PDB file of C-alpha atoms in Angstrom:
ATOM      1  CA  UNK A   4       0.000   0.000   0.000  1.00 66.00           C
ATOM      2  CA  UNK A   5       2.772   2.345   1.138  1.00 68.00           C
ATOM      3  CA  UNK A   6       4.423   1.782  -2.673  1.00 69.00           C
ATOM      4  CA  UNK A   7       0.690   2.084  -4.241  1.00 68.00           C
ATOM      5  CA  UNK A   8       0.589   5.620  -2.410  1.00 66.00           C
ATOM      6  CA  UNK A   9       4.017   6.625  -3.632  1.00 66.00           C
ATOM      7  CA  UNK A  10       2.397   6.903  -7.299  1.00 62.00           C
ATOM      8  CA  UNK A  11       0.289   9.575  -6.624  1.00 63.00           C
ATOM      9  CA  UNK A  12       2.726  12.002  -7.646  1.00 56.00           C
ATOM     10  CA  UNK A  13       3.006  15.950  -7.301  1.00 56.00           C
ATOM     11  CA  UNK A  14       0.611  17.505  -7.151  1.00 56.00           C
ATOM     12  CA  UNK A  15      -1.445  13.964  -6.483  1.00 59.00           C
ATOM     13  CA  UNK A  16      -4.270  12.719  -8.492  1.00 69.00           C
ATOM     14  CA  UNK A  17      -6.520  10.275  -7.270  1.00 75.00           C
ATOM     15  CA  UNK A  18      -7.078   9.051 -11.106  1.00 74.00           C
ATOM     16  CA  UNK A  19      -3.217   7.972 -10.917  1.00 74.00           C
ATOM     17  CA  UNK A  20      -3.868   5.319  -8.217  1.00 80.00           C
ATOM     18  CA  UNK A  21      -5.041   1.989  -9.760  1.00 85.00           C
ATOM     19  CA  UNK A  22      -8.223   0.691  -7.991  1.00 90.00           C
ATOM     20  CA  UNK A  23      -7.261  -2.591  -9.084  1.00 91.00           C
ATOM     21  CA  UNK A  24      -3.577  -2.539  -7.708  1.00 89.00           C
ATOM     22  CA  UNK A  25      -5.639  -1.228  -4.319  1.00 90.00           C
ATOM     23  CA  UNK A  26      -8.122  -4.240  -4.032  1.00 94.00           C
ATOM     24  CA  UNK A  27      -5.542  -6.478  -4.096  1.00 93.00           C
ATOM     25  CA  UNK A  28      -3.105  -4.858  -1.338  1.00 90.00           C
ATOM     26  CA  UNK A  29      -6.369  -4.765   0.794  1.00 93.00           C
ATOM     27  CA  UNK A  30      -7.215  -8.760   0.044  1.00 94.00           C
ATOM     28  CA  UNK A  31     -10.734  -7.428  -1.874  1.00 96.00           C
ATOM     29  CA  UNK A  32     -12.343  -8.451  -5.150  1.00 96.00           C
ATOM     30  CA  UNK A  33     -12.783  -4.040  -6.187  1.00 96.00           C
ATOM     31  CA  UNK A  34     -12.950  -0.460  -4.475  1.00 96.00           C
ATOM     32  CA  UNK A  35     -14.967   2.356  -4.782  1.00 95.00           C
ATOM     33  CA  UNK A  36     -14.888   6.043  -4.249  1.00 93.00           C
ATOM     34  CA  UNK A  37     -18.519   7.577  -4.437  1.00 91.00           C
ATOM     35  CA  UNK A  38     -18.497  11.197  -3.190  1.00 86.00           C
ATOM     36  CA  UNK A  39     -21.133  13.046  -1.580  1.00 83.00           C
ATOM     37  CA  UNK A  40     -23.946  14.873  -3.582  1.00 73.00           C
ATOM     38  CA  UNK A  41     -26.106  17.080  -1.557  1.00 68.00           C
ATOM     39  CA  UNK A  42     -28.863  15.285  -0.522  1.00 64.00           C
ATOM     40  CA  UNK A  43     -28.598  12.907  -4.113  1.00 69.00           C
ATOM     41  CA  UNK A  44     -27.348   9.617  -3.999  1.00 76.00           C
ATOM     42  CA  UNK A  45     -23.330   9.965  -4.097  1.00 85.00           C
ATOM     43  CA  UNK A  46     -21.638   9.843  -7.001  1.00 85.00           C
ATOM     44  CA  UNK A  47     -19.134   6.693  -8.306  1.00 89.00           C
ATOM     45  CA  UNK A  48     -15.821   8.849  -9.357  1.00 87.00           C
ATOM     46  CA  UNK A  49     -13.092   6.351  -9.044  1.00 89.00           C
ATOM     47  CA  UNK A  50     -13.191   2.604 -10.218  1.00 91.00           C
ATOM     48  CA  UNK A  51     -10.980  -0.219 -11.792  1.00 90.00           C
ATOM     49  CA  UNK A  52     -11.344  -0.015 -15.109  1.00 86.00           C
ATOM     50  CA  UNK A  53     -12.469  -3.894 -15.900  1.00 88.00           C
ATOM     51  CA  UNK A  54     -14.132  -3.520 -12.493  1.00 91.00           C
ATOM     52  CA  UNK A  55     -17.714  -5.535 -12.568  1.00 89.00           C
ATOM     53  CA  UNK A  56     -18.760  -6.360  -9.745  1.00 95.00           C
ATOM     54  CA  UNK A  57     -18.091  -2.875  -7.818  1.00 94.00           C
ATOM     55  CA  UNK A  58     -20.069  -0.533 -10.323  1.00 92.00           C
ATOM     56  CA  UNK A  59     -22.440  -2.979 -10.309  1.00 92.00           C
ATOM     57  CA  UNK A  60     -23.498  -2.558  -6.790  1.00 95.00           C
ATOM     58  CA  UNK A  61     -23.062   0.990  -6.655  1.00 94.00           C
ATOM     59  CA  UNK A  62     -25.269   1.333  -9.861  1.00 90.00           C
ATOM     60  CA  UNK A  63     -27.761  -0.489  -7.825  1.00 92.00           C
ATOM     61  CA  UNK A  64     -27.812   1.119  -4.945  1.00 93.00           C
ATOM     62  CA  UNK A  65     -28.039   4.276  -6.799  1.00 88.00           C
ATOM     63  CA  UNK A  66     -31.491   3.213  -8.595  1.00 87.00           C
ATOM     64  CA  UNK A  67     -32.758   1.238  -5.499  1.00 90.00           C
ATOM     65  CA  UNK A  68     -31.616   4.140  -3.186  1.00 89.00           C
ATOM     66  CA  UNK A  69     -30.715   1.716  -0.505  1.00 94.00           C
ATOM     67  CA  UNK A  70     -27.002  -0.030   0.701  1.00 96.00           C
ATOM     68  CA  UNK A  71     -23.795   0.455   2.618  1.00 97.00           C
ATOM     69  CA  UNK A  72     -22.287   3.041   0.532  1.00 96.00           C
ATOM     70  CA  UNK A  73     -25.582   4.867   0.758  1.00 94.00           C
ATOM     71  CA  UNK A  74     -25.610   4.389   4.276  1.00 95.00           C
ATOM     72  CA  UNK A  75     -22.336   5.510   5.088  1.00 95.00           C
ATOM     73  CA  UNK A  76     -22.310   8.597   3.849  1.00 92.00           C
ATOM     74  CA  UNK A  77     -25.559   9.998   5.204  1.00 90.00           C
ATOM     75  CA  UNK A  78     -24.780   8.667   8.588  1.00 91.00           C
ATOM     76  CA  UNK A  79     -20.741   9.083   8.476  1.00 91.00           C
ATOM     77  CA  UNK A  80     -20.232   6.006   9.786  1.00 93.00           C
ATOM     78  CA  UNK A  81     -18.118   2.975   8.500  1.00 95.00           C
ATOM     79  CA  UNK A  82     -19.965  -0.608   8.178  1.00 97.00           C
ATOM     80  CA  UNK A  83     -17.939  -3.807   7.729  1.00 97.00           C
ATOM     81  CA  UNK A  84     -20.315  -6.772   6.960  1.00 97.00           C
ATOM     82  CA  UNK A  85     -17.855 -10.189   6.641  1.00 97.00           C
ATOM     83  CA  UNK A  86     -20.474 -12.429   5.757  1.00 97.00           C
ATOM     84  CA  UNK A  87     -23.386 -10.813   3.853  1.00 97.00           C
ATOM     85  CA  UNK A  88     -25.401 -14.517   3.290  1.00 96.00           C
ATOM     86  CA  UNK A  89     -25.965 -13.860   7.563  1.00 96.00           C
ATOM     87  CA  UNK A  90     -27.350 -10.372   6.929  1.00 96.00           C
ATOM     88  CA  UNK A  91     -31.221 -10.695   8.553  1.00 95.00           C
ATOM     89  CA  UNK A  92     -33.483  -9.991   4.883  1.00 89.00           C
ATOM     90  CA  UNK A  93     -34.579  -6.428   6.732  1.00 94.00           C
ATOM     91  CA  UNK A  94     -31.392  -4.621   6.543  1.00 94.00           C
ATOM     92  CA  UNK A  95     -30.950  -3.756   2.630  1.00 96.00           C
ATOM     93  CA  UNK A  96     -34.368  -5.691   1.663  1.00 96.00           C
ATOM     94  CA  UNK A  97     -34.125  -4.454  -1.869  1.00 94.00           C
ATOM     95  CA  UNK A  98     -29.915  -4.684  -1.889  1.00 96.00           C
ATOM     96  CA  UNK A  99     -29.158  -7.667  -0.690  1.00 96.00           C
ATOM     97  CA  UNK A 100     -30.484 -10.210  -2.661  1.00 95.00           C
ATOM     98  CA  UNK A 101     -29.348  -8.327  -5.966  1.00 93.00           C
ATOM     99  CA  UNK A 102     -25.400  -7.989  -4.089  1.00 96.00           C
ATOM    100  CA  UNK A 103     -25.483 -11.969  -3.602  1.00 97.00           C
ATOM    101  CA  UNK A 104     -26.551 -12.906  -6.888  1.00 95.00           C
ATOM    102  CA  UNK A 105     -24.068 -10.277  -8.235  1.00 95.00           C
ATOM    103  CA  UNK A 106     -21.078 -12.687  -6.358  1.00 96.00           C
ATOM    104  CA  UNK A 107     -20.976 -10.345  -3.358  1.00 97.00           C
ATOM    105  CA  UNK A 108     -20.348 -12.082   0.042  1.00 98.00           C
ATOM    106  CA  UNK A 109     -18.604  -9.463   2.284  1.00 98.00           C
ATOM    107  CA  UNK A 110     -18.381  -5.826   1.722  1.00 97.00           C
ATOM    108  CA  UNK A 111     -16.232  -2.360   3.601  1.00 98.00           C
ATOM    109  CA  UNK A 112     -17.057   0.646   3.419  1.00 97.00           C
ATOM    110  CA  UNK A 113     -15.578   3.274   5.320  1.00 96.00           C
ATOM    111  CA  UNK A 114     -16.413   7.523   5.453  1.00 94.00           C
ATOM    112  CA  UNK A 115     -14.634   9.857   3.947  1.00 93.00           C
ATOM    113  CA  UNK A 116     -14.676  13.333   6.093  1.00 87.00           C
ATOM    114  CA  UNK A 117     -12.844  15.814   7.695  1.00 83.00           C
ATOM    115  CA  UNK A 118     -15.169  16.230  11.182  1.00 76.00           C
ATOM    116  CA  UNK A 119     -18.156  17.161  10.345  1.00 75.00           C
ATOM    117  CA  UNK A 120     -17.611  17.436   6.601  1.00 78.00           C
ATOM    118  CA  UNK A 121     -18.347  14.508   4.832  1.00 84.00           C
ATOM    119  CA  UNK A 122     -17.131  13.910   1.505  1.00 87.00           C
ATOM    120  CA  UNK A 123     -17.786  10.742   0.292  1.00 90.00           C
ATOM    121  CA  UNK A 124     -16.997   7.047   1.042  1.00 94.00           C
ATOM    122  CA  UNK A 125     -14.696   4.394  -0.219  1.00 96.00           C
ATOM    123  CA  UNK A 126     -16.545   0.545  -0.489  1.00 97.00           C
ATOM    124  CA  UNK A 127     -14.829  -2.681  -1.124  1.00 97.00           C
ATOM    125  CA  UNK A 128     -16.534  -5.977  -1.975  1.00 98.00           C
ATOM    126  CA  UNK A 129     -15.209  -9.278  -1.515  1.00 97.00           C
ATOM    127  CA  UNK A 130     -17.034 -12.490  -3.261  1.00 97.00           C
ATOM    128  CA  UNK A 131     -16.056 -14.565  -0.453  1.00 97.00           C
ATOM    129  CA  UNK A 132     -16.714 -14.309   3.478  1.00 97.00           C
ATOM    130  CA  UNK A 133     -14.128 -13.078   6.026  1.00 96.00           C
ATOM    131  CA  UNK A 134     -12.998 -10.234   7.973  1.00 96.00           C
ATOM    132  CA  UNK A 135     -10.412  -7.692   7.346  1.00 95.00           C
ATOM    133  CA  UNK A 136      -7.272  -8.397   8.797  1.00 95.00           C
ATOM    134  CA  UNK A 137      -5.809  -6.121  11.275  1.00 94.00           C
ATOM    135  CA  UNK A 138      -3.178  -5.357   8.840  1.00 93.00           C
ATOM    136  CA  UNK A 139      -5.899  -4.338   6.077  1.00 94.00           C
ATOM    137  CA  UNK A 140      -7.136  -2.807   8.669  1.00 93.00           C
ATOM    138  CA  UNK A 141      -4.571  -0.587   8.956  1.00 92.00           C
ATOM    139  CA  UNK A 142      -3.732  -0.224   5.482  1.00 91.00           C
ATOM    140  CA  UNK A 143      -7.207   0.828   4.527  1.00 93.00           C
ATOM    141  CA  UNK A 144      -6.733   3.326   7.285  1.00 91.00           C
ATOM    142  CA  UNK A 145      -4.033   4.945   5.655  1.00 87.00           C
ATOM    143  CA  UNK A 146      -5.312   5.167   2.310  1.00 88.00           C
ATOM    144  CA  UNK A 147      -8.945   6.885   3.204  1.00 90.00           C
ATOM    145  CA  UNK A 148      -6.994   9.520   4.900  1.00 87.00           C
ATOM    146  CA  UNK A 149      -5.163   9.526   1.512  1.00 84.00           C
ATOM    147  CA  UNK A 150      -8.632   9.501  -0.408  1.00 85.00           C
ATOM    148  CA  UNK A 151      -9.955  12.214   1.800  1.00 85.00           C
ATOM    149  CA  UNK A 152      -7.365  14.635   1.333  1.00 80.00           C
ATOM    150  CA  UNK A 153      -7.937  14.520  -2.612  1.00 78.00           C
ATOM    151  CA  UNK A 154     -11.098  14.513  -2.510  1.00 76.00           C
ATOM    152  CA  UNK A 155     -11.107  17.714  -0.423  1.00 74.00           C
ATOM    153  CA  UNK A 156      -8.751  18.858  -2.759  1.00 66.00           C
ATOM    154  CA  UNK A 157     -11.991  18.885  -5.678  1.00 60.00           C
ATOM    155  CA  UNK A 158     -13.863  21.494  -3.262  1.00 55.00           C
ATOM    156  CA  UNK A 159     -14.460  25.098  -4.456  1.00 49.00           C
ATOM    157  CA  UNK A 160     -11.669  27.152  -3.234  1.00 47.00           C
ATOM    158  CA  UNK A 161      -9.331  24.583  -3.167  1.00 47.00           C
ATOM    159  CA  UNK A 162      -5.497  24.479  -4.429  1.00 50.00           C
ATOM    160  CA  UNK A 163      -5.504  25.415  -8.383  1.00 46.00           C
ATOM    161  CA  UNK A 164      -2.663  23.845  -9.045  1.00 48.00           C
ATOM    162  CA  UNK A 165      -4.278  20.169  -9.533  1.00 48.00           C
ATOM    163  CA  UNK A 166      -4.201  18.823 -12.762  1.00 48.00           C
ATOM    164  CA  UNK A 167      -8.508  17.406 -13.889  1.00 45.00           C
ATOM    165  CA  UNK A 168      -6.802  14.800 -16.016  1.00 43.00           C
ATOM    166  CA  UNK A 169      -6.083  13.133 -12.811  1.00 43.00           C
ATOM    167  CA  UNK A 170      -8.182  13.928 -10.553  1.00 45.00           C
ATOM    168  CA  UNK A 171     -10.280  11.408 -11.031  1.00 47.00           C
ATOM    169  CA  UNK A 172     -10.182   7.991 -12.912  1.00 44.00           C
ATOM    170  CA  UNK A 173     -13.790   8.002 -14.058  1.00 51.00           C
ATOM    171  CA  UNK A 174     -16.804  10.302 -14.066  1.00 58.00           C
ATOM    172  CA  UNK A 175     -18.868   6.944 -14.337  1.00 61.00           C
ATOM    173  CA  UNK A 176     -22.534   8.309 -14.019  1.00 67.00           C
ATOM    174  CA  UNK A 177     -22.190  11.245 -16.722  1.00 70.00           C
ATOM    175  CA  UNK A 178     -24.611   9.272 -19.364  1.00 77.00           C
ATOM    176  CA  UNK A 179     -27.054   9.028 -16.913  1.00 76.00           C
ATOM    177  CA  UNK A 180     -27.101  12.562 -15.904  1.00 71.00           C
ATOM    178  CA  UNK A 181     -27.066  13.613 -19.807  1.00 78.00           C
ATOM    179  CA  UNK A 182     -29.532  11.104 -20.216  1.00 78.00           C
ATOM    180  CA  UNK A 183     -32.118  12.666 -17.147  1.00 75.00           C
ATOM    181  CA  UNK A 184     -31.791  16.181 -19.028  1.00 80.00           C
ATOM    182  CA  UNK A 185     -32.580  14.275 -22.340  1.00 78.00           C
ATOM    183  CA  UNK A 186     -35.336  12.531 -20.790  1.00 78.00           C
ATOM    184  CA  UNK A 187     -36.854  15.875 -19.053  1.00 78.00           C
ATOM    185  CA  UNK A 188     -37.267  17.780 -22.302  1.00 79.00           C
ATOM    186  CA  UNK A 189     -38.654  14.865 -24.099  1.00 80.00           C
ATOM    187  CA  UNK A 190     -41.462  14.293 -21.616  1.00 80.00           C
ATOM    188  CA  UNK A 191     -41.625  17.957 -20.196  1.00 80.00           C
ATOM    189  CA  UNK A 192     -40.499  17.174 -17.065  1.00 80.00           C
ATOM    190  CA  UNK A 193     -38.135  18.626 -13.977  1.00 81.00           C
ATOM    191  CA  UNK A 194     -35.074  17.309 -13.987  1.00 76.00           C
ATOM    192  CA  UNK A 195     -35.524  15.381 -10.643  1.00 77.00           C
ATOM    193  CA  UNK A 196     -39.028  13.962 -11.836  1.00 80.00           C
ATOM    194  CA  UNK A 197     -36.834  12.935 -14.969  1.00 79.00           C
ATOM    195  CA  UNK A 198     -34.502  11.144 -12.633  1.00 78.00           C
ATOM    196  CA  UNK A 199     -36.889   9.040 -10.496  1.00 79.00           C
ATOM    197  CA  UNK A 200     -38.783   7.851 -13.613  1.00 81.00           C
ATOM    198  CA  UNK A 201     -35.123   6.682 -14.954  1.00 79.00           C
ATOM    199  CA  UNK A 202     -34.416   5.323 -11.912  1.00 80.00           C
ATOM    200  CA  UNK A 203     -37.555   3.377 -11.330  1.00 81.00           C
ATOM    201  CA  UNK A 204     -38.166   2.368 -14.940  1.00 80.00           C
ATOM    202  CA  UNK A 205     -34.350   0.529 -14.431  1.00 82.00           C
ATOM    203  CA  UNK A 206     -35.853  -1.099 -10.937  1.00 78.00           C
ATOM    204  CA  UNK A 207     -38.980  -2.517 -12.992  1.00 81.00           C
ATOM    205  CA  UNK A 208     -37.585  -3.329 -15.458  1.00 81.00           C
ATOM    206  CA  UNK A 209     -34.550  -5.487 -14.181  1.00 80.00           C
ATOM    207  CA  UNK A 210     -32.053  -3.641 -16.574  1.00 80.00           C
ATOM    208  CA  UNK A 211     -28.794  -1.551 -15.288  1.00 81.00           C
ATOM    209  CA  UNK A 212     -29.755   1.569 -15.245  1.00 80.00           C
ATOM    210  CA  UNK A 213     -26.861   2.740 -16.750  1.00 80.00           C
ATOM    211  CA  UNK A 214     -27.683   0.520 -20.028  1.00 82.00           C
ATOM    212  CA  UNK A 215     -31.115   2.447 -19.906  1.00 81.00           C
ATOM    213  CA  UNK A 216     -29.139   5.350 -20.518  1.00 82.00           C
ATOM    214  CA  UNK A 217     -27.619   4.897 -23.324  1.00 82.00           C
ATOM    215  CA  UNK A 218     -30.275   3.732 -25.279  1.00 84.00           C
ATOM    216  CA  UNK A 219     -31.965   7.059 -24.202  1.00 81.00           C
ATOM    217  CA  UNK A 220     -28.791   9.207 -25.399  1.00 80.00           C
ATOM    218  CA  UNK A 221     -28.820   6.679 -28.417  1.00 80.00           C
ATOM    219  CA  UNK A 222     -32.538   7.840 -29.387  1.00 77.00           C
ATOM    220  CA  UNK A 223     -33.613   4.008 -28.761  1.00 78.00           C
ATOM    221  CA  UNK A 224     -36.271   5.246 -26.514  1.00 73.00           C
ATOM    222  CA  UNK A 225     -37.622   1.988 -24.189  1.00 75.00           C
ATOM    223  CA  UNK A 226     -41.089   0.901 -24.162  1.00 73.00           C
ATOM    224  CA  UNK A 227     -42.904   1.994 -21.418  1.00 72.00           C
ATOM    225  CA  UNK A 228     -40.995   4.726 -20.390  1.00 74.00           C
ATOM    226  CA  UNK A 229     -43.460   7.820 -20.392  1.00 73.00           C
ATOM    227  CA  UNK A 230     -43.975  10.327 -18.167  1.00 68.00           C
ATOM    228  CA  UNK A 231     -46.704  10.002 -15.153  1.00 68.00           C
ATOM    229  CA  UNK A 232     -50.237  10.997 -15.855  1.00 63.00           C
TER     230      UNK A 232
END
């Protein structure tokens, strides 16, 4: 972890750390960086990019607006779940089911936020049961104080000299959002009426939301996606 962090370069750049090379060091399947979006679900900015099973997830919990990531940042607090087939049905009723049939069978996920200031969260998945070590424990440690300072280096006001091309790996949701403002003017609607009927068209319908978008953007408009009467 300590070499991984040596890669950030100056001035650092959270799109020059490889998720992938991360996951491993920390014994998980994928990470995640989703940061906070006043009052919307938070956004996924940083990924591996062959990484399945973590957008996945996140995807999900972004349409079914439920799930750890979700959870931790509204309530800044981290949840570790070792063995997710043990999770009582109650606790992410709509979640759950679709993280185990995804491969999911432990997840992290720990806050990212300077006291009272949250910024955003960093999950990792595993697809089998088991704890962190304390040594994972430790490393993860290091690198969300790591994650936090760049993210709070994205924040109005901050240092200009960062370089965007590596800021970030990904800006994974932007079809959606271009597809909500598509979707608005087509059915004359606000843009967050726009984004609920996306988001619960994708829940009905079974289909990842982000594949929803894209036929949207792509003028393949989906059956049965019209605007409430």
């Amino acid at each position: 972890m300590t070499a991984l962090l040596d890669t950030l370069g100056s001035p650092p750049g959270l799109g020059l750390l490889p998720a992938d090379r991360c996951a491993q060091a920390l014994g998980l399947a994928c990470v995640t960086i989703s940061a906070e979006a006043g009052g919307h679900a938070p956004e996924l900015l940083w990924h591996a990019p062959g990484d399945r099973l973590g957008t996945v997830l996140e995807d999900l919990q972004y349409t079914l607006g439920e799930g750890p990531t979700l959870d931790c940042v509204r309530h800044g607090r981290a949840i570790c779940e070792s063995d997710l087939a043990r999770l009582p049905d109650t606790r992410w009723p709509a979640f759950l089911p679709e993280a185990l049939q995804a491969g999911a069978r432990a997840l992290f996920t720990f806050p990212l936020a300077i006291g009272a200031v949250r910024l955003g969260a960093f999950t990792g998945y595993r697809t089998r049961p088991g704890p962190l070590t304390l040594q994972q424990q430790l490393d993860t440690g290091a690198f969300t104080d790591t994650a936090t300072f760049l993210l709070l280096a994205l924040l109005p006001g901050a240092d200009g000299r960062r370089d965007p091309a590596t800021d970030l790996a990904t800006l994974h949701r932007a079809e959606i959002h271009q597809a909500t403002g598509m979707l608005a003017v087509r059915l004359h609607l606000p843009l967050d009426q726009a984004l609920l009927l996306l988001r619960s068209h994708a829940y009905t319908t079974g289909r990842p939301i982000l594949d929803l978008a894209r036929d949207i953007i792509d003028y393949r408009n989906p059956p049965g996606l019209t605007a409430p009467t």
